Structure formats: C-alpha cells, structure tokens
mmCIF file of C-alpha atoms in Angstrom:
data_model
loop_
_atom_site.group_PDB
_atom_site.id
_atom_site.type_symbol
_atom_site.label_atom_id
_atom_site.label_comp_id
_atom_site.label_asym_id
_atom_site.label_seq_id
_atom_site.Cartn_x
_atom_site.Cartn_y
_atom_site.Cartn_z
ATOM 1 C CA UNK A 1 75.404 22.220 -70.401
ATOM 2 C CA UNK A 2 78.802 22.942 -69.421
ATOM 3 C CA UNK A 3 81.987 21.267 -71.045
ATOM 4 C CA UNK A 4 84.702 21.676 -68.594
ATOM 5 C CA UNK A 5 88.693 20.298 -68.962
ATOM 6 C CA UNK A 6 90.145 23.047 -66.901
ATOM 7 C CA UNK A 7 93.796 22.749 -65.705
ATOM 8 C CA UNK A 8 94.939 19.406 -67.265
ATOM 9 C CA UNK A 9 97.555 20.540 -69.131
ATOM 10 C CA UNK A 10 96.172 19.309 -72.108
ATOM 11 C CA UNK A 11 98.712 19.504 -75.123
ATOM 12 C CA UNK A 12 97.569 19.938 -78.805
ATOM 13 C CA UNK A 13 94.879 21.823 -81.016
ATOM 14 C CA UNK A 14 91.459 22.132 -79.011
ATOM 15 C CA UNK A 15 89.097 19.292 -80.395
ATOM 16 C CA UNK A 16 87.661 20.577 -83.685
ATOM 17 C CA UNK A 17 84.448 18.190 -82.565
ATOM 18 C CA UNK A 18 83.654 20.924 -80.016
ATOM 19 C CA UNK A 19 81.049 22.621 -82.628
ATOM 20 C CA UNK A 20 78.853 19.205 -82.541
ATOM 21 C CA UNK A 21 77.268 20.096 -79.038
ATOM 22 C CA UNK A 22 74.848 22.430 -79.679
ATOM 23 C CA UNK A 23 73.868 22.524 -76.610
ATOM 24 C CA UNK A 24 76.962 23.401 -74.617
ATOM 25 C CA UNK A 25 76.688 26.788 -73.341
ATOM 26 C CA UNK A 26 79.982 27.332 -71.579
ATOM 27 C CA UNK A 27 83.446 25.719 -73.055
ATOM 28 C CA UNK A 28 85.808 26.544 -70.090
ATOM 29 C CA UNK A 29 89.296 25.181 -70.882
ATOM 30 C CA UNK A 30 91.538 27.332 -68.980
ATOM 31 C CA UNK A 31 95.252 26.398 -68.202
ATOM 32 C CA UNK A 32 96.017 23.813 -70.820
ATOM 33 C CA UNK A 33 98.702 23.638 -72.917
ATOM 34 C CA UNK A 34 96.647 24.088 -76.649
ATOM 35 C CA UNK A 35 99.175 25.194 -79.461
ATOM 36 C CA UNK A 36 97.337 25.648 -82.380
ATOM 37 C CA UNK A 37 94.867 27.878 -83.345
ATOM 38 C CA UNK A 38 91.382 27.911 -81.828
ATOM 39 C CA UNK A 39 88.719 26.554 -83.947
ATOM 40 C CA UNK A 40 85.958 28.522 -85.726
ATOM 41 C CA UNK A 41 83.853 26.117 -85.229
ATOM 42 C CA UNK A 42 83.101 26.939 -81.495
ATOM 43 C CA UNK A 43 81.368 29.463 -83.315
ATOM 44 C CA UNK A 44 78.760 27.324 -84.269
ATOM 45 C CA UNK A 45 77.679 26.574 -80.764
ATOM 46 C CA UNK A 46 74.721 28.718 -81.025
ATOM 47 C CA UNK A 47 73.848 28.590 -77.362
ATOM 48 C CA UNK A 48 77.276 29.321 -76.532
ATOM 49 C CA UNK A 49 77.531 32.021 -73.993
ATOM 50 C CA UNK A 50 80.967 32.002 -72.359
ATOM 51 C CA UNK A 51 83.712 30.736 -73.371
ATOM 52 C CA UNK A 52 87.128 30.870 -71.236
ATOM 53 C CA UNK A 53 90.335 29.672 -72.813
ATOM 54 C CA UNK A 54 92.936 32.158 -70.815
ATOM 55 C CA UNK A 55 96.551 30.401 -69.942
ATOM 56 C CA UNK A 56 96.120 27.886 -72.957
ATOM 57 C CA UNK A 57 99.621 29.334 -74.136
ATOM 58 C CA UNK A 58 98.051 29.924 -77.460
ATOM 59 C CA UNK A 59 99.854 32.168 -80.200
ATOM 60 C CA UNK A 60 97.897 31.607 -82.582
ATOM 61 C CA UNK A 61 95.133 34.386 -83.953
ATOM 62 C CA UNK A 62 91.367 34.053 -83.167
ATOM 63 C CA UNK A 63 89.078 33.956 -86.212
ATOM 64 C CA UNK A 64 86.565 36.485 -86.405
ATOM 65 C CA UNK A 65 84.019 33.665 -86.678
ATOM 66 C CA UNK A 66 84.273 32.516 -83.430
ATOM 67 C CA UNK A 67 81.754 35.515 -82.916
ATOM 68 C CA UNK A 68 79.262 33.676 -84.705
ATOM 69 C CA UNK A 69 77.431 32.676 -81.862
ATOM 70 C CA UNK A 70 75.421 35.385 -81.253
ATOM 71 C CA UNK A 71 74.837 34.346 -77.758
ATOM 72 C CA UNK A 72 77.912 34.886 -76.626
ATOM 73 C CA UNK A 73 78.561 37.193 -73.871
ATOM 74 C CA UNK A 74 81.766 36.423 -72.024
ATOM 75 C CA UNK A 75 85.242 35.629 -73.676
ATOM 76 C CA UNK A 76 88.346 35.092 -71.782
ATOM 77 C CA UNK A 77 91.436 34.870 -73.796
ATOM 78 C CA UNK A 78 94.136 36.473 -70.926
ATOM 79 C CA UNK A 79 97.491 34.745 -70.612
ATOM 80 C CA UNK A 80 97.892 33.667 -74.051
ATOM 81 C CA UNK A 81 100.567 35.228 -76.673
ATOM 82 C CA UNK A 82 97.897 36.594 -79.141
ATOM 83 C CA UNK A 83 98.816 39.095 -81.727
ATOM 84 C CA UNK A 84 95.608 39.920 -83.487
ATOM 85 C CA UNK A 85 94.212 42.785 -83.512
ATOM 86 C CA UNK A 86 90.803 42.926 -81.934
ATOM 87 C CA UNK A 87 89.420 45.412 -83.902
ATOM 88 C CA UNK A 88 89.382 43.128 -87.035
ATOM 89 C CA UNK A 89 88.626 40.171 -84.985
ATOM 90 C CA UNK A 90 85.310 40.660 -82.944
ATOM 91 C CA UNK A 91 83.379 42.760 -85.148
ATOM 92 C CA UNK A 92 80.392 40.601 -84.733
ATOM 93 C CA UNK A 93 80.614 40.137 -80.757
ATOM 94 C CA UNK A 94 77.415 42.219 -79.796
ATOM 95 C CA UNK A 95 76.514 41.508 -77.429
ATOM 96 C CA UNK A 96 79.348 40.666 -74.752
ATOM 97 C CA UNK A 97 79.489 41.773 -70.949
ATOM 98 C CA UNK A 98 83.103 40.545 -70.182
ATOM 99 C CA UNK A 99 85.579 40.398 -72.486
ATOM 100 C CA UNK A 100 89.556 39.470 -71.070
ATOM 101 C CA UNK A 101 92.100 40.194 -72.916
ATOM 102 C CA UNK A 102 95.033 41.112 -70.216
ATOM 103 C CA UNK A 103 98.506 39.400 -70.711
ATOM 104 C CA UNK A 104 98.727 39.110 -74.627
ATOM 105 C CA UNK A 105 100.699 40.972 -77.469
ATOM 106 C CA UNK A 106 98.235 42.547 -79.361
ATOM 107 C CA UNK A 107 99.987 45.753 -80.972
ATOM 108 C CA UNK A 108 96.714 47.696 -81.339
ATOM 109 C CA UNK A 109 93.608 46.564 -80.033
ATOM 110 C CA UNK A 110 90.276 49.096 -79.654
ATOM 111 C CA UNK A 111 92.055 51.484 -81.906
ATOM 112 C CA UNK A 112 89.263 51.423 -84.519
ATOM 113 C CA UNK A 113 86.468 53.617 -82.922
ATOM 114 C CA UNK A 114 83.982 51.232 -84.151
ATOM 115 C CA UNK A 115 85.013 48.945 -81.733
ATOM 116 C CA UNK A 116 83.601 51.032 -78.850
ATOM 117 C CA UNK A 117 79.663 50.841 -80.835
ATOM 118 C CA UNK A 118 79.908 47.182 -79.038
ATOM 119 C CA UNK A 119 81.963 46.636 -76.005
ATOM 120 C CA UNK A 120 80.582 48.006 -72.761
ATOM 121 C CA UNK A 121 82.830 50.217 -70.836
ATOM 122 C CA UNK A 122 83.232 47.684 -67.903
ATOM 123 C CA UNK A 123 84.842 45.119 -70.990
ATOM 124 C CA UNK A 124 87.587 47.957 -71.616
ATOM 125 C CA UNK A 125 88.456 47.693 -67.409
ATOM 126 C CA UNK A 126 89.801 44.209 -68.432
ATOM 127 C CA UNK A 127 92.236 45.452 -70.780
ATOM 128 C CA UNK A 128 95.612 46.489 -69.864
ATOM 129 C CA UNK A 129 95.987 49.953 -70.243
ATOM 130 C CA UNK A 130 99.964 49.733 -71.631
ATOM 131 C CA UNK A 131 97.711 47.678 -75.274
ATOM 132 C CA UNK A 132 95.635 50.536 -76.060
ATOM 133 C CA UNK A 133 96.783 52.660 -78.519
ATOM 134 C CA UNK A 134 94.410 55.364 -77.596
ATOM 135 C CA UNK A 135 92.509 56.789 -75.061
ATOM 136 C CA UNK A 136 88.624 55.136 -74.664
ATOM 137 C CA UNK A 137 86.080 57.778 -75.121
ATOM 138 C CA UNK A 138 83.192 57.729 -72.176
ATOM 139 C CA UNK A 139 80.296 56.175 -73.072
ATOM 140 C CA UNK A 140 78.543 59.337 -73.419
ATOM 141 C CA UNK A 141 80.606 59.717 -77.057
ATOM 142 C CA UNK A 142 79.897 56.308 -78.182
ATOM 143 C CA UNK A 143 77.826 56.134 -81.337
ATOM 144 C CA UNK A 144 75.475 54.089 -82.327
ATOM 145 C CA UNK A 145 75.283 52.932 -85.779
ATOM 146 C CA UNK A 146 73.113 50.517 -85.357
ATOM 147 C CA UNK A 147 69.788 52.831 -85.850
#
C-alpha cells in the first residue's frame, strides 16, 4: 500500500498518525510545505520501504529512528534545509539502495568511515560532491564489521 499526498502544498508537521498503517510501504510526500520535524514514528512502519519527502522545505533534523524500519531501502530527503549530520543519523539504515540527500546544509555528512560499512557506492552518486568532507574510498576499502 502506497500513501501518496504529493505536491499539495500541504502546510504543517507531517501527521504523527502515519506510524498506525502498518501496512504502508511507500509514504511519498514530496513538494509540500511541512515545517516541523519529521516524525519517528514513520519508523515504525515496519514494511516501510521508501519513503520520499524531498522539497517539503523542512529544517528540521531527522531522528535516527526513522531507520527503524528495517525494510527500508530508499530515502529521499533532497531540497530540504537539513543540518544533521548523517553520520549520527542513519546508523541503522542497512540496508538502503538510494539514498538523496542533494540540496541540503549538512556541514559534514559521510565523514565518519563507518558510514561507508552501509551505503552502497551508487547512494554516495546522489550526494553533492561540494557536502563531503572527504574523499569516498572505493568499495574495494570498505570494511565490514559486521562479521
């Protein structure tokens, strides 16, 4: 099931109620007008796999819960004025294959080489080169802690 209010210019917080359909698997609210911060509760959505809230004009931060739903392979957060830094927010996000980020003001996101043990290398494409505060090894020098 897909919930889908994109381009209304909806004005507000997202609905906090969005974490009572479990069975949503894609929230797609792109091009609203949300001000306030984007509830962890979408995190609950355990069969949430994509979620795309780019152009919301959101400045708030995203809670690292939000990666709670371990389904989750696709996040689109480009357009926005975000300032957290992704290294400390999506520790948790294993097991995404697009991840948009383009367009915010993170100071410095992937800096933390853990980061790279989770994010494939066609996620970093998506990422403005002028936000990364270091070069991204090849995938060759990733490591996996995970064994």
């Amino acid at each position: 099931m897909t919930f889908s209010a994109e381009k209304n210019q909806l004005l507000g917080p997202l609905p906090f109620w969005l974490d009572k359909w479990n069975q949503v698997d894609s929230i797609l609210l792109p091009n609203n007008q949300f001000s306030e911060r984007i509830p962890v509760e979408i995190g609950n959505c355990f069969l949430l796999s994509h979620i795309s809230l780019g152009s919301i004009l959101s400045t708030s931060e995203i809670h690292k819960d939000l990666c709670n739903a371990i389904s989750l392979t696709e996040i689109e957060l480009d357009h926005n004025f975000l300032t957290m830094n992704i290294d400390d927010t999506f520790p948790k996000c294993n097991n995404l294959t697009q991840f948009v980020l383009f367009h915010n003001q993170m100071g410095k996101p992937a800096a933390d080489p853990k980061m790279h043990n989770f994010l494939p290398a066609e996620c970093y494409e998506l990422i403005e080169p002028p936000l990364l505060a270091e070069r991204i090894p090849p995938t060759s020098e990733w490591k996996d802690d995970t064994q």
